[in-house]
Amino acid sequence: MKIIGADVIVCSPGRNYVTLKITTDSGLIGWGDATLNGRELAVASYLRDHVCPQLIGRDAHQIEDIWQYFYKGAYWRRGPVTMTAIAAVDIALWDLKGKAAGLPVYQLLGGAARDGVMVYGHASGGSLPEMLDDFAGYLDRGYLAVRAQCAVPGGDKGYGVHRGHQLYEPASGSMPDEERFEVGPYLRFVPEMLGAVRDRFGYDVHLLHDAHHRLTPIQAARLGRDIEPFQLFWLEDATPAEDQEAFRLIRQHTTTPLAVGEVFNSIWDCQHLITERLIDYIRASVSHAGGISHLRKIFSLAELYGVRTGSHGAGDLSPVSFAAALHLDMAVPNFGMQEYMGHRDPAGEVFGTTWTFNNGLMHPGDAPGLGVDFDEKAAERFPYDPKYLPVNRRTDGTVHDW
Ligand code: KDG
Ligand code: MG
């Protein structure tokens, strides 16, 4: 199965997505996701200018060799742009291998290790009553796990809070929006918010919260301890993720389970977190951490140390990489939870999917490959629309982690 074409398509159906199309002499086409929120064109150029020409003529079945060729062969390793580009190639090649074999990708990864993949939805609100009503809606729709995010009264509008009826989307504007964050009111409010969830909905639903890398280690330790009574499934991204050592301090103070990893792009970013058991869930994503092949290695390392998976699944991961995540989730023994934020309209006009949601569990479907189609004609109706993630500042103007 020789590769005869590799093309990059940038489109914006609801938000920007970068899609890699690999064409083979067998007539089969594989799709990969190369979206890196706010830096889309950097990955598109990396692929178009440097990777696509070197793909032509290769055997699409040699997934591992091609992965190593682009990782070791570039000499310059790791980093979000490089690893997202390699991920797109890897995902497209797994899609092709499945299509060639006539099997869904999860069968090639060892077959189903569970009936379905537990996903969590995103409840949010500009006020506590609004967030609790949104939370109730997720339970009505059958979710077994829900993340709670809420604006801090009289202060920050809060990370992860949707506006209107559309799904939350932080990227906006051709220049980054500026937001404000103060840690004191946040730390006082989060226990109250999580307590209100438990008061209204009890303890059967799995409850999660994302601190979005905003705390210092000792602040995170205090938050973890304060929310222990509410028995979270996980506290996500408590501190800036590049400081692996910070998690040791948090760990010493709290039994709240810790999750991190959506900004990681290789196994080297989480080696110590995993091998020293500093976290409970590894949240790297299939599209930013080198594709199915590399994320599977991260998950296997995690399995050895009792760390479970919690793949990133925000709306800025296209349906192609969300499907890839579901296939991997189906097959790995140490699956924990999958994030499912959903995709804004009109993404469904461009991406066709086969996944299903039933009683809180998702299944990727049994179509050969990943089970995602990309409509190139429809994509032309939604040209690239530059948008950036917000920049965060403290009240005194100091730039802070967003
Ligand atoms: O592009 C950034 C988003 O993917 C990120 O802000 C989403 O934190 C996030 C999450 O948990 O989904
Ligand atoms: Mg997050």
XYZ file of C-alpha atoms and ligand atoms in Angstrom:
415
model
C 0.000 0.000 0.000
C 2.182 2.858 -1.303
C 1.537 6.445 -0.325
C 0.885 8.513 -3.466
C -0.493 11.706 -1.920
C -0.337 13.677 1.330
C -2.407 16.857 1.589
C -3.238 19.279 4.371
C -6.689 20.852 4.646
C -7.297 23.774 7.019
C -10.950 24.602 7.623
C -13.122 26.244 10.264
C -16.513 24.559 10.732
C -17.288 25.960 14.201
C -13.555 26.301 14.978
C -10.273 25.733 13.121
C -9.200 22.185 12.293
C -6.117 20.983 10.400
C -6.679 17.650 8.662
C -4.115 15.446 6.926
C -5.257 13.301 3.999
C -3.001 10.403 2.989
C -3.849 8.757 -0.342
C -2.526 5.329 -1.337
C -2.182 3.398 -4.585
C -4.780 0.934 -3.245
C -7.388 3.680 -3.504
C -7.734 3.850 0.295
C -7.536 7.215 2.048
C -6.446 7.773 5.657
C -7.356 10.839 7.768
C -5.246 12.431 10.498
C -5.827 15.384 12.853
C -3.090 18.044 13.041
C -4.973 20.723 14.977
C -2.961 22.754 17.519
C -5.230 25.415 18.970
C -4.063 28.931 18.045
C -0.976 27.617 16.194
C -2.788 25.768 13.391
C -0.765 27.154 10.494
C 2.577 26.244 12.089
C 1.628 22.550 11.997
C 0.098 22.891 8.521
C 3.416 24.308 7.268
C 5.496 21.673 9.115
C 3.470 18.998 7.350
C 3.178 20.612 3.896
C 6.749 21.869 3.659
C 8.682 19.119 5.426
C 6.683 15.931 6.037
C 4.292 15.410 3.120
C 7.027 15.343 0.429
C 8.920 12.700 2.434
C 5.824 10.499 2.782
C 5.405 9.893 -0.935
C 6.440 6.389 -2.015
C 6.520 4.910 1.512
C 4.623 1.767 2.484
C 1.648 2.985 4.550
C 1.706 -0.263 6.539
C 5.069 0.616 8.135
C 3.575 2.770 10.877
C 6.372 2.395 13.442
C 9.164 2.876 10.904
C 7.523 6.026 9.536
C 7.031 7.326 13.102
C 10.735 6.794 13.913
C 11.764 8.294 10.564
C 10.011 11.576 11.325
C 10.955 11.641 15.050
C 14.608 10.659 14.881
C 15.080 11.736 11.286
C 14.259 15.398 11.926
C 17.024 15.528 14.565
C 14.957 18.242 16.374
C 12.757 16.240 18.699
C 9.555 16.741 20.653
C 7.627 20.007 20.984
C 3.937 20.502 20.250
C 4.313 21.432 16.564
C 6.561 18.480 15.672
C 4.605 15.958 17.727
C 1.211 17.120 16.429
C 2.486 16.751 12.864
C 3.846 13.250 13.580
C 0.560 12.408 15.342
C -1.446 13.371 12.255
C 0.648 11.017 10.098
C 0.381 8.218 12.663
C -3.402 8.558 13.074
C -3.917 8.564 9.291
C -1.750 5.435 8.938
C -3.742 3.564 11.613
C -6.931 4.615 9.792
C -5.455 3.167 6.583
C -4.309 -0.056 8.214
C -7.791 -0.609 9.617
C -9.386 0.084 6.253
C -6.944 -2.283 4.512
C -7.658 -5.015 7.079
C -11.411 -4.392 7.057
C -11.291 -3.923 10.847
C -11.948 -1.069 13.283
C -8.669 0.228 14.726
C -9.439 -0.990 18.262
C -9.351 -4.572 16.925
C -5.804 -3.991 15.647
C -4.793 -2.656 19.083
C -5.756 -5.893 20.812
C -9.540 -5.837 20.660
C -12.186 -4.574 23.057
C -11.140 -4.676 26.709
C -14.523 -3.190 27.755
C -18.085 -2.727 26.493
C -17.678 1.002 26.084
C -15.670 4.045 27.101
C -16.870 6.099 30.071
C -16.844 9.788 29.140
C -17.320 12.942 31.159
C -19.257 15.977 30.019
C -18.616 19.645 30.857
C -21.131 21.394 33.122
C -20.552 25.092 33.602
C -22.302 28.310 34.490
C -21.884 32.018 35.103
C -23.409 31.402 38.559
C -23.758 28.422 40.885
C -27.501 27.849 40.163
C -26.804 28.029 36.411
C -23.959 25.491 36.720
C -26.097 23.132 38.828
C -28.887 23.233 36.222
C -26.380 22.523 33.475
C -25.027 19.626 35.577
C -28.581 18.236 35.928
C -28.900 18.312 32.118
C -25.846 16.030 31.760
C -27.332 13.555 34.231
C -30.639 13.631 32.317
C -28.735 12.790 29.141
C -27.230 9.726 30.805
C -23.711 10.882 31.733
C -22.075 8.968 34.581
C -19.331 11.563 35.027
C -19.418 15.354 34.838
C -16.807 18.098 35.197
C -17.965 21.202 37.103
C -16.623 24.699 36.269
C -18.172 27.959 37.417
C -17.488 31.687 37.354
C -16.217 32.925 40.722
C -18.932 35.222 42.233
C -18.019 38.869 41.779
C -14.749 37.949 40.069
C -13.305 35.917 37.236
C -15.618 34.579 34.604
C -13.735 31.348 35.154
C -12.015 28.841 32.904
C -14.368 26.451 31.115
C -17.575 28.473 31.440
C -19.710 28.445 28.299
C -21.588 31.471 27.014
C -25.138 31.129 25.671
C -26.184 27.691 24.490
C -23.113 26.810 22.431
C -20.424 24.469 23.768
C -17.534 26.213 25.548
C -14.923 27.533 23.131
C -12.021 29.524 24.555
C -10.371 30.526 21.242
C -11.732 33.782 19.889
C -10.585 36.937 18.146
C -7.753 37.553 15.712
C -5.816 38.823 18.760
C -5.974 36.942 22.105
C -8.653 38.076 24.573
C -7.302 39.043 27.993
C -8.845 37.486 31.090
C -8.285 38.123 34.824
C -7.683 35.576 37.575
C -7.261 35.927 41.342
C -6.357 32.832 43.283
C -7.842 33.709 46.728
C -11.520 33.958 45.695
C -11.065 30.897 43.436
C -9.667 28.761 46.271
C -12.495 29.819 48.587
C -15.224 29.221 46.008
C -14.287 25.819 44.521
C -15.018 23.797 47.714
C -18.386 25.570 48.012
C -19.192 24.785 44.365
C -18.225 21.103 44.617
C -20.094 20.787 47.913
C -23.217 22.213 46.247
C -22.949 19.535 43.532
C -22.754 16.767 46.147
C -25.642 18.284 48.142
C -27.906 18.310 45.110
C -26.824 15.197 43.194
C -25.240 12.939 45.804
C -22.134 10.811 45.463
C -23.035 8.339 42.700
C -22.015 10.599 39.821
C -18.282 10.868 39.125
C -17.279 14.486 39.734
C -14.268 16.246 38.173
C -12.778 19.738 38.214
C -10.078 21.424 36.091
C -7.818 24.018 37.782
C -6.191 24.652 34.374
C -2.581 24.974 35.546
C -3.269 28.103 37.638
C -2.093 27.198 41.141
C 1.234 27.003 42.932
C 2.059 23.603 44.475
C 1.075 24.673 47.988
C -2.162 26.270 46.778
C -2.968 23.072 44.904
C -2.172 21.043 48.015
C -4.585 23.169 50.034
C -7.329 22.902 47.419
C -6.857 19.138 47.176
C -7.231 18.843 50.958
C -10.217 21.199 51.161
C -12.166 19.206 48.563
C -11.393 15.723 49.904
C -14.906 15.401 51.439
C -16.423 15.731 47.941
C -14.553 12.675 46.621
C -13.527 13.850 43.178
C -12.742 11.422 40.391
C -9.841 13.777 39.687
C -8.524 17.294 40.152
C -7.055 18.249 36.790
C -4.000 20.340 35.921
C -3.500 21.677 39.428
C -0.147 23.350 38.651
C 1.746 24.309 35.463
C 2.356 20.927 33.848
C 6.011 21.252 32.886
C 7.084 21.154 36.555
C 6.836 17.418 37.291
C 8.417 17.854 40.733
C 5.533 20.115 41.868
C 3.252 17.102 42.020
C 5.359 15.517 44.749
C 4.468 18.358 47.086
C 0.743 18.208 46.240
C 0.809 14.436 46.729
C 2.277 14.757 50.221
C -0.749 16.734 51.391
C -3.841 15.273 49.792
C -5.613 12.088 48.751
C -7.621 13.879 46.034
C -6.720 12.011 42.804
C -4.561 14.051 40.435
C -4.696 14.205 36.625
C -2.439 16.091 34.231
C -1.105 15.914 30.692
C -3.174 17.683 28.042
C -0.183 19.873 27.095
C 2.321 16.998 27.080
C 3.711 15.876 23.778
C 5.946 12.943 24.624
C 6.611 10.208 27.148
C 9.535 12.268 28.461
C 7.095 14.916 29.739
C 5.474 12.454 32.135
C 8.185 9.860 32.825
C 8.744 10.926 36.454
C 5.080 11.674 37.126
C 4.312 8.083 36.190
C 7.283 6.135 37.491
C 7.224 7.960 40.833
C 3.436 7.593 41.094
C 2.905 11.327 41.492
C -0.364 11.298 39.529
C -3.363 9.007 39.181
C -4.439 9.777 35.595
C -2.360 10.659 32.539
C -4.271 13.015 30.234
C -2.043 13.286 27.159
C -3.897 13.461 23.865
C -3.617 11.318 20.787
C -3.191 14.343 18.500
C -0.600 16.264 20.533
C 1.443 13.369 21.903
C 2.599 11.645 18.739
C -0.527 9.755 17.716
C -1.889 6.345 18.630
C 1.569 4.707 18.506
C 3.224 7.052 21.002
C 0.232 7.528 23.310
C -0.034 3.743 23.540
C 3.565 3.659 24.840
C 2.731 6.309 27.450
C -0.323 4.311 28.521
C 1.725 1.094 28.737
C 4.300 2.794 30.967
C 1.431 4.100 33.099
C -0.034 0.594 33.375
C 3.156 -0.617 35.076
C 2.764 2.001 37.809
C -0.977 1.812 38.411
C -1.648 5.110 36.648
C -4.822 5.116 34.578
C -5.663 6.949 31.354
C -7.743 10.100 31.012
C -7.289 11.257 27.433
C -7.825 14.876 26.603
C -10.960 15.279 24.469
C -11.656 18.992 24.111
C -13.476 20.375 21.076
C -10.195 21.578 19.588
C -9.266 17.947 18.952
C -11.071 17.185 15.693
C -13.498 14.256 15.367
C -10.612 12.350 13.711
C -8.461 12.388 16.840
C -11.458 11.982 19.150
C -12.304 8.761 17.277
C -8.650 7.664 17.530
C -8.793 8.249 21.299
C -11.948 6.127 21.586
C -10.291 3.226 19.726
C -7.288 3.347 22.052
C -9.544 3.680 25.117
C -11.395 0.525 24.058
C -8.225 -1.544 23.981
C -5.939 -0.429 26.826
C -6.164 -2.357 30.121
C -5.626 0.714 32.329
C -8.382 2.901 30.909
C -9.697 5.454 33.412
C -11.950 8.045 31.795
C -12.265 9.892 28.467
C -13.094 13.578 28.191
C -15.901 14.309 25.727
C -16.544 17.965 25.128
C -18.302 17.503 21.775
C -17.846 19.520 18.568
C -19.604 22.758 17.753
C -21.905 23.099 14.758
C -21.319 22.945 11.850
C -18.411 20.474 12.391
C -20.881 17.684 11.593
C -21.235 19.022 8.026
C -17.543 18.273 7.397
C -16.784 15.279 9.642
C -18.976 12.153 9.490
C -18.633 9.872 12.553
C -19.742 6.382 13.573
C -19.305 6.643 17.351
C -22.278 6.161 19.661
C -23.194 7.274 23.196
C -25.351 5.067 25.406
C -25.864 5.344 29.160
C -22.661 7.281 29.724
C -20.464 5.011 27.595
C -19.183 5.704 24.092
C -18.211 3.190 21.420
C -16.179 4.046 18.307
C -18.266 1.796 16.039
C -17.146 -1.111 13.877
C -16.464 0.557 10.530
C -13.009 -0.322 9.147
C -10.365 2.188 10.278
C -11.315 5.034 12.611
C -14.868 5.414 11.326
C -14.531 9.111 10.439
C -15.170 10.637 7.005
C -14.045 14.062 5.878
C -16.092 15.936 3.254
C -13.599 18.062 1.323
C -16.277 19.928 -0.654
C -18.089 20.897 2.560
C -14.769 21.980 4.141
C -14.331 24.582 1.359
C -17.364 26.427 2.728
C -15.522 27.064 6.047
C -12.176 28.787 5.386
C -9.499 29.258 8.069
C -10.477 31.929 10.577
C -7.543 33.067 12.802
C -8.404 32.682 16.484
C -6.321 32.606 19.649
C -6.628 31.219 23.149
C -6.948 33.926 25.833
C -4.048 35.377 27.790
C -4.547 35.508 31.554
C -3.461 38.258 33.960
C -3.633 38.753 37.715
C -5.564 41.772 38.985
C -2.309 43.774 39.126
C -1.651 43.026 35.451
C 0.957 40.274 35.845
C 0.715 37.620 33.136
C -0.495 34.359 34.705
C -0.992 30.812 33.447
C -4.265 30.550 31.501
O -6.855 24.257 23.459
C -6.899 24.272 24.849
C -8.005 23.375 25.341
O -7.894 22.109 24.762
C -8.002 23.231 26.832
O -8.167 24.483 27.418
C -9.135 22.321 27.236
O -8.403 22.202 29.519
C -9.035 21.750 28.602
C -9.766 20.512 28.824
O -9.640 19.973 29.913
O -10.461 20.080 27.912
Mg -7.990 20.622 31.003
